[in-house]
mmCIF file with all atom_site columns, C-alpha atoms in Angstrom:
data_model
loop_
_atom_site.group_PDB
_atom_site.id
_atom_site.type_symbol
_atom_site.label_atom_id
_atom_site.label_alt_id
_atom_site.label_comp_id
_atom_site.label_asym_id
_atom_site.label_entity_id
_atom_site.label_seq_id
_atom_site.pdbx_PDB_ins_code
_atom_site.Cartn_x
_atom_site.Cartn_y
_atom_site.Cartn_z
_atom_site.occupancy
_atom_site.B_iso_or_equiv
_atom_site.pdbx_formal_charge
_atom_site.auth_seq_id
_atom_site.auth_comp_id
_atom_site.auth_asym_id
_atom_site.auth_atom_id
_atom_site.pdbx_PDB_model_num
ATOM 1   C CA . MET A 1 1   ? 0.000   0.000   0.000   1.00 62.00 ? 1   MET A CA 1
ATOM 2   C CA . SER A 1 2   ? 2.834   2.359   -0.856  1.00 81.00 ? 2   SER A CA 1
ATOM 3   C CA . LEU A 1 3   ? 0.366   4.708   -2.555  1.00 92.00 ? 3   LEU A CA 1
ATOM 4   C CA . LEU A 1 4   ? -1.082  5.540   0.861   1.00 91.00 ? 4   LEU A CA 1
ATOM 5   C CA . LEU A 1 5   ? 2.256   6.876   2.086   1.00 91.00 ? 5   LEU A CA 1
ATOM 6   C CA . ARG A 1 6   ? 1.246   10.095  0.340   1.00 95.00 ? 6   ARG A CA 1
ATOM 7   C CA . TRP A 1 7   ? -1.475  10.591  2.928   1.00 97.00 ? 7   TRP A CA 1
ATOM 8   C CA . PRO A 1 8   ? -0.252  9.678   6.457   1.00 96.00 ? 8   PRO A CA 1
ATOM 9   C CA . TYR A 1 9   ? -3.722  10.194  7.941   1.00 97.00 ? 9   TYR A CA 1
ATOM 10  C CA . ILE A 1 10  ? -5.072  7.150   6.066   1.00 97.00 ? 10  ILE A CA 1
ATOM 11  C CA . GLN A 1 11  ? -5.143  3.954   8.110   1.00 95.00 ? 11  GLN A CA 1
ATOM 12  C CA . THR A 1 12  ? -4.067  0.732   6.400   1.00 94.00 ? 12  THR A CA 1
ATOM 13  C CA . ILE A 1 13  ? -5.339  -2.802  6.979   1.00 93.00 ? 13  ILE A CA 1
ATOM 14  C CA . ALA A 1 14  ? -3.949  -6.296  6.737   1.00 89.00 ? 14  ALA A CA 1
ATOM 15  C CA . VAL A 1 15  ? -5.275  -7.517  3.403   1.00 88.00 ? 15  VAL A CA 1
ATOM 16  C CA . SER A 1 16  ? -7.023  -10.886 3.633   1.00 91.00 ? 16  SER A CA 1
ATOM 17  C CA . GLY A 1 17  ? -7.532  -11.417 -0.081  1.00 89.00 ? 17  GLY A CA 1
ATOM 18  C CA . GLU A 1 18  ? -11.319 -11.473 0.281   1.00 95.00 ? 18  GLU A CA 1
ATOM 19  C CA . LEU A 1 19  ? -12.154 -8.355  -1.710  1.00 96.00 ? 19  LEU A CA 1
ATOM 20  C CA . LYS A 1 20  ? -15.495 -7.388  -0.170  1.00 96.00 ? 20  LYS A CA 1
ATOM 21  C CA . THR A 1 21  ? -14.214 -7.893  3.364   1.00 97.00 ? 21  THR A CA 1
ATOM 22  C CA . ASP A 1 22  ? -11.035 -5.918  2.690   1.00 97.00 ? 22  ASP A CA 1
ATOM 23  C CA . ILE A 1 23  ? -12.936 -3.013  1.130   1.00 97.00 ? 23  ILE A CA 1
ATOM 24  C CA . ILE A 1 24  ? -15.393 -2.817  4.023   1.00 97.00 ? 24  ILE A CA 1
ATOM 25  C CA . ASN A 1 25  ? -12.608 -3.060  6.605   1.00 97.00 ? 25  ASN A CA 1
ATOM 26  C CA . PHE A 1 26  ? -10.490 -0.443  4.861   1.00 97.00 ? 26  PHE A CA 1
ATOM 27  C CA . LEU A 1 27  ? -13.346 2.056   4.737   1.00 98.00 ? 27  LEU A CA 1
ATOM 28  C CA . ALA A 1 28  ? -14.425 1.294   8.306   1.00 97.00 ? 28  ALA A CA 1
ATOM 29  C CA . GLN A 1 29  ? -10.851 1.630   9.574   1.00 97.00 ? 29  GLN A CA 1
ATOM 30  C CA . ASN A 1 30  ? -10.893 5.146   8.168   1.00 98.00 ? 30  ASN A CA 1
ATOM 31  C CA . GLY A 1 31  ? -14.252 6.123   9.633   1.00 97.00 ? 31  GLY A CA 1
ATOM 32  C CA . LYS A 1 32  ? -16.167 5.687   6.377   1.00 98.00 ? 32  LYS A CA 1
ATOM 33  C CA . GLU A 1 33  ? -18.766 3.129   7.463   1.00 97.00 ? 33  GLU A CA 1
ATOM 34  C CA . GLU A 1 34  ? -21.547 4.987   5.639   1.00 95.00 ? 34  GLU A CA 1
ATOM 35  C CA . ILE A 1 35  ? -19.580 4.828   2.403   1.00 96.00 ? 35  ILE A CA 1
ATOM 36  C CA . ALA A 1 36  ? -19.003 1.104   2.967   1.00 97.00 ? 36  ALA A CA 1
ATOM 37  C CA . ASN A 1 37  ? -22.746 0.597   3.389   1.00 96.00 ? 37  ASN A CA 1
ATOM 38  C CA . HIS A 1 38  ? -23.390 2.640   0.249   1.00 96.00 ? 38  HIS A CA 1
ATOM 39  C CA . CYS A 1 39  ? -20.915 0.517   -1.728  1.00 97.00 ? 39  CYS A CA 1
ATOM 40  C CA . ILE A 1 40  ? -22.649 -2.662  -0.584  1.00 97.00 ? 40  ILE A CA 1
ATOM 41  C CA . ALA A 1 41  ? -26.022 -1.240  -1.653  1.00 96.00 ? 41  ALA A CA 1
ATOM 42  C CA . VAL A 1 42  ? -24.642 -0.149  -5.028  1.00 97.00 ? 42  VAL A CA 1
ATOM 43  C CA . ALA A 1 43  ? -23.139 -3.616  -5.548  1.00 98.00 ? 43  ALA A CA 1
ATOM 44  C CA . LYS A 1 44  ? -26.541 -5.206  -4.958  1.00 97.00 ? 44  LYS A CA 1
ATOM 45  C CA . THR A 1 45  ? -28.231 -2.841  -7.407  1.00 97.00 ? 45  THR A CA 1
ATOM 46  C CA . SER A 1 46  ? -25.421 -3.312  -9.931  1.00 98.00 ? 46  SER A CA 1
ATOM 47  C CA . ARG A 1 47  ? -25.864 -7.082  -9.847  1.00 98.00 ? 47  ARG A CA 1
ATOM 48  C CA . GLU A 1 48  ? -29.591 -6.720  -10.430 1.00 98.00 ? 48  GLU A CA 1
ATOM 49  C CA . ILE A 1 49  ? -29.176 -4.343  -13.377 1.00 98.00 ? 49  ILE A CA 1
ATOM 50  C CA . ALA A 1 50  ? -26.332 -6.373  -14.882 1.00 98.00 ? 50  ALA A CA 1
ATOM 51  C CA . ALA A 1 51  ? -28.383 -9.573  -14.741 1.00 98.00 ? 51  ALA A CA 1
ATOM 52  C CA . ARG A 1 52  ? -31.279 -7.783  -16.374 1.00 97.00 ? 52  ARG A CA 1
ATOM 53  C CA . PHE A 1 53  ? -29.156 -6.798  -19.360 1.00 98.00 ? 53  PHE A CA 1
ATOM 54  C CA . GLY A 1 54  ? -27.113 -9.966  -19.710 1.00 98.00 ? 54  GLY A CA 1
ATOM 55  C CA . LEU A 1 55  ? -23.891 -8.585  -18.243 1.00 98.00 ? 55  LEU A CA 1
ATOM 56  C CA . ASP A 1 56  ? -21.525 -10.315 -15.841 1.00 98.00 ? 56  ASP A CA 1
ATOM 57  C CA . GLU A 1 57  ? -22.771 -9.793  -12.297 1.00 98.00 ? 57  GLU A CA 1
ATOM 58  C CA . SER A 1 58  ? -19.353 -10.270 -10.712 1.00 98.00 ? 58  SER A CA 1
ATOM 59  C CA . THR A 1 59  ? -17.745 -7.570  -12.864 1.00 98.00 ? 59  THR A CA 1
ATOM 60  C CA . ALA A 1 60  ? -20.572 -5.188  -12.020 1.00 98.00 ? 60  ALA A CA 1
ATOM 61  C CA . SER A 1 61  ? -20.354 -6.012  -8.313  1.00 98.00 ? 61  SER A CA 1
ATOM 62  C CA . VAL A 1 62  ? -16.581 -5.539  -8.035  1.00 98.00 ? 62  VAL A CA 1
ATOM 63  C CA . SER A 1 63  ? -16.856 -2.187  -9.820  1.00 98.00 ? 63  SER A CA 1
ATOM 64  C CA . ALA A 1 64  ? -19.507 -1.096  -7.347  1.00 98.00 ? 64  ALA A CA 1
ATOM 65  C CA . LEU A 1 65  ? -17.670 -2.241  -4.247  1.00 98.00 ? 65  LEU A CA 1
ATOM 66  C CA . LEU A 1 66  ? -14.612 -0.213  -5.259  1.00 98.00 ? 66  LEU A CA 1
ATOM 67  C CA . HIS A 1 67  ? -16.241 2.856   -6.801  1.00 98.00 ? 67  HIS A CA 1
ATOM 68  C CA . ASP A 1 68  ? -15.890 5.104   -3.735  1.00 98.00 ? 68  ASP A CA 1
ATOM 69  C CA . ILE A 1 69  ? -12.762 3.555   -2.236  1.00 98.00 ? 69  ILE A CA 1
ATOM 70  C CA . SER A 1 70  ? -10.673 6.738   -2.526  1.00 98.00 ? 70  SER A CA 1
ATOM 71  C CA . ASN A 1 71  ? -13.082 8.776   -0.422  1.00 98.00 ? 71  ASN A CA 1
ATOM 72  C CA . VAL A 1 72  ? -10.637 8.269   2.425   1.00 98.00 ? 72  VAL A CA 1
ATOM 73  C CA . VAL A 1 73  ? -8.567  11.016  0.766   1.00 98.00 ? 73  VAL A CA 1
ATOM 74  C CA . ARG A 1 74  ? -9.394  14.649  1.514   1.00 98.00 ? 74  ARG A CA 1
ATOM 75  C CA . PRO A 1 75  ? -10.713 16.531  -1.554  1.00 98.00 ? 75  PRO A CA 1
ATOM 76  C CA . GLN A 1 76  ? -7.888  19.053  -1.628  1.00 98.00 ? 76  GLN A CA 1
ATOM 77  C CA . ASP A 1 77  ? -5.409  16.191  -1.492  1.00 98.00 ? 77  ASP A CA 1
ATOM 78  C CA . MET A 1 78  ? -7.203  14.585  -4.427  1.00 98.00 ? 78  MET A CA 1
ATOM 79  C CA . LEU A 1 79  ? -6.617  17.758  -6.421  1.00 98.00 ? 79  LEU A CA 1
ATOM 80  C CA . ASP A 1 80  ? -2.984  17.989  -5.347  1.00 98.00 ? 80  ASP A CA 1
ATOM 81  C CA . TYR A 1 81  ? -2.452  14.368  -6.408  1.00 98.00 ? 81  TYR A CA 1
ATOM 82  C CA . ALA A 1 82  ? -4.097  14.942  -9.785  1.00 98.00 ? 82  ALA A CA 1
ATOM 83  C CA . ILE A 1 83  ? -1.841  17.931  -10.398 1.00 98.00 ? 83  ILE A CA 1
ATOM 84  C CA . THR A 1 84  ? 1.308   15.983  -9.486  1.00 97.00 ? 84  THR A CA 1
ATOM 85  C CA . GLN A 1 85  ? 0.213   13.226  -11.894 1.00 97.00 ? 85  GLN A CA 1
ATOM 86  C CA . ASN A 1 86  ? -0.351  15.767  -14.676 1.00 98.00 ? 86  ASN A CA 1
ATOM 87  C CA . TRP A 1 87  ? -3.976  14.757  -15.119 1.00 98.00 ? 87  TRP A CA 1
ATOM 88  C CA . ALA A 1 88  ? -5.968  16.878  -17.549 1.00 98.00 ? 88  ALA A CA 1
ATOM 89  C CA . LEU A 1 89  ? -8.417  18.583  -15.212 1.00 98.00 ? 89  LEU A CA 1
ATOM 90  C CA . ASP A 1 90  ? -11.927 19.723  -15.931 1.00 98.00 ? 90  ASP A CA 1
ATOM 91  C CA . ASP A 1 91  ? -13.040 23.083  -14.525 1.00 97.00 ? 91  ASP A CA 1
ATOM 92  C CA . ALA A 1 92  ? -15.633 21.222  -12.450 1.00 97.00 ? 92  ALA A CA 1
ATOM 93  C CA . GLU A 1 93  ? -12.860 19.169  -10.829 1.00 98.00 ? 93  GLU A CA 1
ATOM 94  C CA . ARG A 1 94  ? -10.914 22.290  -9.926  1.00 97.00 ? 94  ARG A CA 1
ATOM 95  C CA . LYS A 1 95  ? -14.010 23.895  -8.394  1.00 96.00 ? 95  LYS A CA 1
ATOM 96  C CA . HIS A 1 96  ? -15.170 20.688  -6.700  1.00 97.00 ? 96  HIS A CA 1
ATOM 97  C CA . PRO A 1 97  ? -12.130 18.426  -6.146  1.00 98.00 ? 97  PRO A CA 1
ATOM 98  C CA . PHE A 1 98  ? -14.346 15.725  -4.659  1.00 97.00 ? 98  PHE A CA 1
ATOM 99  C CA . LEU A 1 99  ? -15.320 14.867  -8.244  1.00 98.00 ? 99  LEU A CA 1
ATOM 100 C CA . LEU A 1 100 ? -11.820 13.475  -8.655  1.00 98.00 ? 100 LEU A CA 1
ATOM 101 C CA . HIS A 1 101 ? -12.697 10.567  -6.384  1.00 98.00 ? 101 HIS A CA 1
ATOM 102 C CA . GLN A 1 102 ? -14.039 8.627   -9.372  1.00 98.00 ? 102 GLN A CA 1
ATOM 103 C CA . ARG A 1 103 ? -10.679 8.778   -11.145 1.00 98.00 ? 103 ARG A CA 1
ATOM 104 C CA . LEU A 1 104 ? -8.655  8.278   -7.983  1.00 98.00 ? 104 LEU A CA 1
ATOM 105 C CA . SER A 1 105 ? -10.764 5.271   -6.998  1.00 98.00 ? 105 SER A CA 1
ATOM 106 C CA . ALA A 1 106 ? -9.666  3.565   -10.215 1.00 98.00 ? 106 ALA A CA 1
ATOM 107 C CA . VAL A 1 107 ? -6.058  4.171   -9.144  1.00 98.00 ? 107 VAL A CA 1
ATOM 108 C CA . PHE A 1 108 ? -6.799  2.742   -5.692  1.00 98.00 ? 108 PHE A CA 1
ATOM 109 C CA . ALA A 1 109 ? -8.442  -0.301  -7.261  1.00 98.00 ? 109 ALA A CA 1
ATOM 110 C CA . GLN A 1 110 ? -5.275  -1.011  -9.224  1.00 97.00 ? 110 GLN A CA 1
ATOM 111 C CA . GLU A 1 111 ? -2.665  -0.120  -6.640  1.00 95.00 ? 111 GLU A CA 1
ATOM 112 C CA . LEU A 1 112 ? -4.295  -1.373  -3.457  1.00 95.00 ? 112 LEU A CA 1
ATOM 113 C CA . PHE A 1 113 ? -6.521  -4.206  -4.622  1.00 94.00 ? 113 PHE A CA 1
ATOM 114 C CA . ASP A 1 114 ? -4.669  -5.449  -7.720  1.00 94.00 ? 114 ASP A CA 1
ATOM 115 C CA . ILE A 1 115 ? -7.613  -4.908  -10.073 1.00 97.00 ? 115 ILE A CA 1
ATOM 116 C CA . HIS A 1 116 ? -6.574  -4.692  -13.720 1.00 97.00 ? 116 HIS A CA 1
ATOM 117 C CA . ASP A 1 117 ? -9.780  -5.561  -15.543 1.00 98.00 ? 117 ASP A CA 1
ATOM 118 C CA . ALA A 1 118 ? -10.292 -2.684  -17.997 1.00 98.00 ? 118 ALA A CA 1
ATOM 119 C CA . ALA A 1 119 ? -14.085 -2.940  -17.777 1.00 98.00 ? 119 ALA A CA 1
ATOM 120 C CA . ILE A 1 120 ? -14.018 -2.570  -13.994 1.00 98.00 ? 120 ILE A CA 1
ATOM 121 C CA . LEU A 1 121 ? -11.535 0.299   -13.989 1.00 98.00 ? 121 LEU A CA 1
ATOM 122 C CA . SER A 1 122 ? -13.450 2.177   -16.662 1.00 98.00 ? 122 SER A CA 1
ATOM 123 C CA . ALA A 1 123 ? -16.734 1.886   -14.778 1.00 98.00 ? 123 ALA A CA 1
ATOM 124 C CA . ILE A 1 124 ? -15.133 3.123   -11.562 1.00 98.00 ? 124 ILE A CA 1
ATOM 125 C CA . GLU A 1 125 ? -13.390 6.000   -13.318 1.00 98.00 ? 125 GLU A CA 1
ATOM 126 C CA . CYS A 1 126 ? -16.599 7.496   -14.733 1.00 98.00 ? 126 CYS A CA 1
ATOM 127 C CA . HIS A 1 127 ? -19.226 6.440   -12.204 1.00 98.00 ? 127 HIS A CA 1
ATOM 128 C CA . SER A 1 128 ? -20.116 10.002  -11.195 1.00 97.00 ? 128 SER A CA 1
ATOM 129 C CA . THR A 1 129 ? -20.160 11.629  -14.626 1.00 98.00 ? 129 THR A CA 1
ATOM 130 C CA . LEU A 1 130 ? -20.326 8.828   -17.180 1.00 98.00 ? 130 LEU A CA 1
ATOM 131 C CA . LYS A 1 131 ? -18.528 9.591   -20.488 1.00 98.00 ? 131 LYS A CA 1
ATOM 132 C CA . ALA A 1 132 ? -19.014 9.394   -24.239 1.00 98.00 ? 132 ALA A CA 1
ATOM 133 C CA . ASP A 1 133 ? -19.406 5.919   -25.740 1.00 98.00 ? 133 ASP A CA 1
ATOM 134 C CA . PRO A 1 134 ? -19.840 4.212   -22.353 1.00 98.00 ? 134 PRO A CA 1
ATOM 135 C CA . SER A 1 135 ? -19.682 0.452   -21.953 1.00 98.00 ? 135 SER A CA 1
ATOM 136 C CA . GLY A 1 136 ? -22.540 -1.513  -20.474 1.00 98.00 ? 136 GLY A CA 1
ATOM 137 C CA . TYR A 1 137 ? -20.631 -1.750  -17.196 1.00 98.00 ? 137 TYR A CA 1
ATOM 138 C CA . ASP A 1 138 ? -20.014 2.004   -17.196 1.00 99.00 ? 138 ASP A CA 1
ATOM 139 C CA . MET A 1 139 ? -23.739 2.595   -17.476 1.00 99.00 ? 139 MET A CA 1
ATOM 140 C CA . VAL A 1 140 ? -24.659 -0.065  -14.911 1.00 98.00 ? 140 VAL A CA 1
ATOM 141 C CA . LEU A 1 141 ? -22.474 1.491   -12.218 1.00 98.00 ? 141 LEU A CA 1
ATOM 142 C CA . PHE A 1 142 ? -23.485 5.047   -13.146 1.00 98.00 ? 142 PHE A CA 1
ATOM 143 C CA . LEU A 1 143 ? -27.152 4.139   -12.708 1.00 98.00 ? 143 LEU A CA 1
ATOM 144 C CA . ALA A 1 144 ? -26.723 1.874   -9.676  1.00 98.00 ? 144 ALA A CA 1
ATOM 145 C CA . ASP A 1 145 ? -24.818 4.620   -7.858  1.00 97.00 ? 145 ASP A CA 1
ATOM 146 C CA . LYS A 1 146 ? -27.685 7.053   -8.435  1.00 96.00 ? 146 LYS A CA 1
ATOM 147 C CA . LEU A 1 147 ? -30.507 4.614   -7.713  1.00 96.00 ? 147 LEU A CA 1
ATOM 148 C CA . SER A 1 148 ? -28.839 3.464   -4.483  1.00 92.00 ? 148 SER A CA 1
ATOM 149 C CA . TRP A 1 149 ? -29.410 6.907   -3.016  1.00 76.00 ? 149 TRP A CA 1
ATOM 150 C CA . ASP A 1 150 ? -27.749 7.353   0.373   1.00 68.00 ? 150 ASP A CA 1
ATOM 151 C CA . GLN A 1 151 ? -29.473 10.548  1.466   1.00 66.00 ? 151 GLN A CA 1
ATOM 152 C CA . GLY A 1 152 ? -32.192 8.869   3.533   1.00 67.00 ? 152 GLY A CA 1
ATOM 153 C CA . GLU A 1 153 ? -35.082 9.257   1.098   1.00 78.00 ? 153 GLU A CA 1
ATOM 154 C CA . THR A 1 154 ? -36.146 8.186   -2.374  1.00 84.00 ? 154 THR A CA 1
ATOM 155 C CA . PRO A 1 155 ? -34.323 10.282  -4.999  1.00 89.00 ? 155 PRO A CA 1
ATOM 156 C CA . PRO A 1 156 ? -36.589 12.579  -7.045  1.00 92.00 ? 156 PRO A CA 1
ATOM 157 C CA . PHE A 1 157 ? -35.515 10.927  -10.289 1.00 95.00 ? 157 PHE A CA 1
ATOM 158 C CA . TYR A 1 158 ? -35.984 7.326   -9.093  1.00 95.00 ? 158 TYR A CA 1
ATOM 159 C CA . GLY A 1 159 ? -39.306 6.654   -10.802 1.00 96.00 ? 159 GLY A CA 1
ATOM 160 C CA . LEU A 1 160 ? -38.280 8.218   -14.105 1.00 97.00 ? 160 LEU A CA 1
ATOM 161 C CA . VAL A 1 161 ? -34.968 6.384   -14.291 1.00 98.00 ? 161 VAL A CA 1
ATOM 162 C CA . SER A 1 162 ? -36.450 3.071   -13.184 1.00 96.00 ? 162 SER A CA 1
ATOM 163 C CA . SER A 1 163 ? -39.113 3.344   -15.884 1.00 97.00 ? 163 SER A CA 1
ATOM 164 C CA . ALA A 1 164 ? -36.479 4.278   -18.473 1.00 98.00 ? 164 ALA A CA 1
ATOM 165 C CA . LEU A 1 165 ? -34.629 1.045   -17.658 1.00 98.00 ? 165 LEU A CA 1
ATOM 166 C CA . GLU A 1 166 ? -37.561 -0.784  -19.249 1.00 96.00 ? 166 GLU A CA 1
ATOM 167 C CA . TYR A 1 167 ? -36.174 0.451   -22.585 1.00 97.00 ? 167 TYR A CA 1
ATOM 168 C CA . SER A 1 168 ? -32.384 0.399   -22.260 1.00 98.00 ? 168 SER A CA 1
ATOM 169 C CA . LEU A 1 169 ? -29.362 1.285   -20.142 1.00 98.00 ? 169 LEU A CA 1
ATOM 170 C CA . ALA A 1 170 ? -28.523 4.138   -22.482 1.00 98.00 ? 170 ALA A CA 1
ATOM 171 C CA . TYR A 1 171 ? -31.999 5.666   -22.306 1.00 98.00 ? 171 TYR A CA 1
ATOM 172 C CA . ALA A 1 172 ? -32.029 5.424   -18.498 1.00 98.00 ? 172 ALA A CA 1
ATOM 173 C CA . CYS A 1 173 ? -28.669 7.207   -18.331 1.00 98.00 ? 173 CYS A CA 1
ATOM 174 C CA . LEU A 1 174 ? -29.936 9.958   -20.621 1.00 98.00 ? 174 LEU A CA 1
ATOM 175 C CA . VAL A 1 175 ? -33.109 10.395  -18.569 1.00 98.00 ? 175 VAL A CA 1
ATOM 176 C CA . TYR A 1 176 ? -31.028 10.799  -15.410 1.00 98.00 ? 176 TYR A CA 1
ATOM 177 C CA . ILE A 1 177 ? -28.622 13.275  -17.007 1.00 98.00 ? 177 ILE A CA 1
ATOM 178 C CA . ASN A 1 178 ? -31.437 15.376  -18.435 1.00 98.00 ? 178 ASN A CA 1
ATOM 179 C CA . PHE A 1 179 ? -33.242 15.379  -15.088 1.00 98.00 ? 179 PHE A CA 1
ATOM 180 C CA . VAL A 1 180 ? -30.276 16.648  -13.069 1.00 97.00 ? 180 VAL A CA 1
ATOM 181 C CA . LEU A 1 181 ? -29.335 19.257  -15.671 1.00 97.00 ? 181 LEU A CA 1
ATOM 182 C CA . ASP A 1 182 ? -32.893 20.483  -16.224 1.00 97.00 ? 182 ASP A CA 1
ATOM 183 C CA . ASN A 1 183 ? -33.474 20.797  -12.484 1.00 96.00 ? 183 ASN A CA 1
ATOM 184 C CA . GLY A 1 184 ? -30.200 22.532  -11.693 1.00 93.00 ? 184 GLY A CA 1
ATOM 185 C CA . LEU A 1 185 ? -28.947 19.690  -9.508  1.00 92.00 ? 185 LEU A CA 1
ATOM 186 C CA . ILE A 1 186 ? -25.431 19.995  -10.910 1.00 91.00 ? 186 ILE A CA 1
ATOM 187 C CA . LEU A 1 187 ? -23.949 23.477  -10.573 1.00 82.00 ? 187 LEU A CA 1
ATOM 188 C CA . SER A 1 188 ? -20.751 22.756  -12.512 1.00 92.00 ? 188 SER A CA 1
ATOM 189 C CA . PRO A 1 189 ? -21.384 20.006  -15.079 1.00 96.00 ? 189 PRO A CA 1
ATOM 190 C CA . HIS A 1 190 ? -18.269 18.004  -15.899 1.00 98.00 ? 190 HIS A CA 1
ATOM 191 C CA . GLN A 1 191 ? -17.391 17.878  -19.596 1.00 98.00 ? 191 GLN A CA 1
ATOM 192 C CA . TRP A 1 192 ? -17.585 14.069  -19.456 1.00 98.00 ? 192 TRP A CA 1
ATOM 193 C CA . LEU A 1 193 ? -21.254 14.373  -18.450 1.00 98.00 ? 193 LEU A CA 1
ATOM 194 C CA . ILE A 1 194 ? -21.950 16.725  -21.355 1.00 98.00 ? 194 ILE A CA 1
ATOM 195 C CA . HIS A 1 195 ? -20.118 14.429  -23.771 1.00 98.00 ? 195 HIS A CA 1
ATOM 196 C CA . ALA A 1 196 ? -22.124 11.480  -22.443 1.00 98.00 ? 196 ALA A CA 1
ATOM 197 C CA . LYS A 1 197 ? -25.378 13.401  -22.948 1.00 98.00 ? 197 LYS A CA 1
ATOM 198 C CA . ILE A 1 198 ? -24.541 14.238  -26.560 1.00 98.00 ? 198 ILE A CA 1
ATOM 199 C CA . PHE A 1 199 ? -23.494 10.659  -27.294 1.00 98.00 ? 199 PHE A CA 1
ATOM 200 C CA . LEU A 1 200 ? -26.613 9.181   -25.703 1.00 98.00 ? 200 LEU A CA 1
ATOM 201 C CA . GLU A 1 201 ? -28.907 11.607  -27.530 1.00 98.00 ? 201 GLU A CA 1
ATOM 202 C CA . ASN A 1 202 ? -27.439 10.366  -30.795 1.00 97.00 ? 202 ASN A CA 1
ATOM 203 C CA . ILE A 1 203 ? -28.084 6.690   -30.073 1.00 97.00 ? 203 ILE A CA 1
ATOM 204 C CA . CYS A 1 204 ? -31.388 6.815   -28.212 1.00 94.00 ? 204 CYS A CA 1
#
C-alpha cells in the first residue's frame, strides 16, 4: 500500500484477499462506514441491473464495491495528487475536487486491490459523470450509484430512471442526465457528463 504513504492520515489494513471484506474493513478503519454501506447497496443494485441486461454480475459487483474507495482522501489532497500526476483537469474538478474521487478510486483499485480488468476500472473512473461511448458496465455502475441513493429518502428521479430502464441502459442514463441538468442539480457540469449526454442523444 505504498500509494497511501502520500497521505499519512489514512489507516491501512492487513489484506485478507477477500475483496469485499477488505474493502469494508479499509473504509471502516478510516471512519467511512456509511460509504461502505453505500458501496454494498450499489453492488446489490449493480448485480440486479447487470443480470437484467445480460452482463456479468461479478464484474458489475466488483466495480460497485470499489467505486468510492478513494473517499478516504481529503478533496484538496485529491486535487494535489491529480496535479502531481499531470492529469488533464476539468473546470468542475478544480471547483469541486471531490469529483476526482471517481478517477482516484480507479487508481486505488489497481494499486491497493490489484484490479486490472479494464471494464471494472473504466466503470469506476466514470461512475459520477459517465462519459461518451460508455460500456454496459459504465452505465450499470453510473445508474446503480444514483438509484442506491444514500441521502435517507427516495431520490426525485428514481421513478423516471427506473421506468427508463424498461427500454435500455442508455436511455435510463440519458433520462437521469437530463433530469439533473434540467433541475439545476449539478452546478458545474463536468465535460464528461456533457459528452455522455450528446453521445446518448445520438443513439437513443
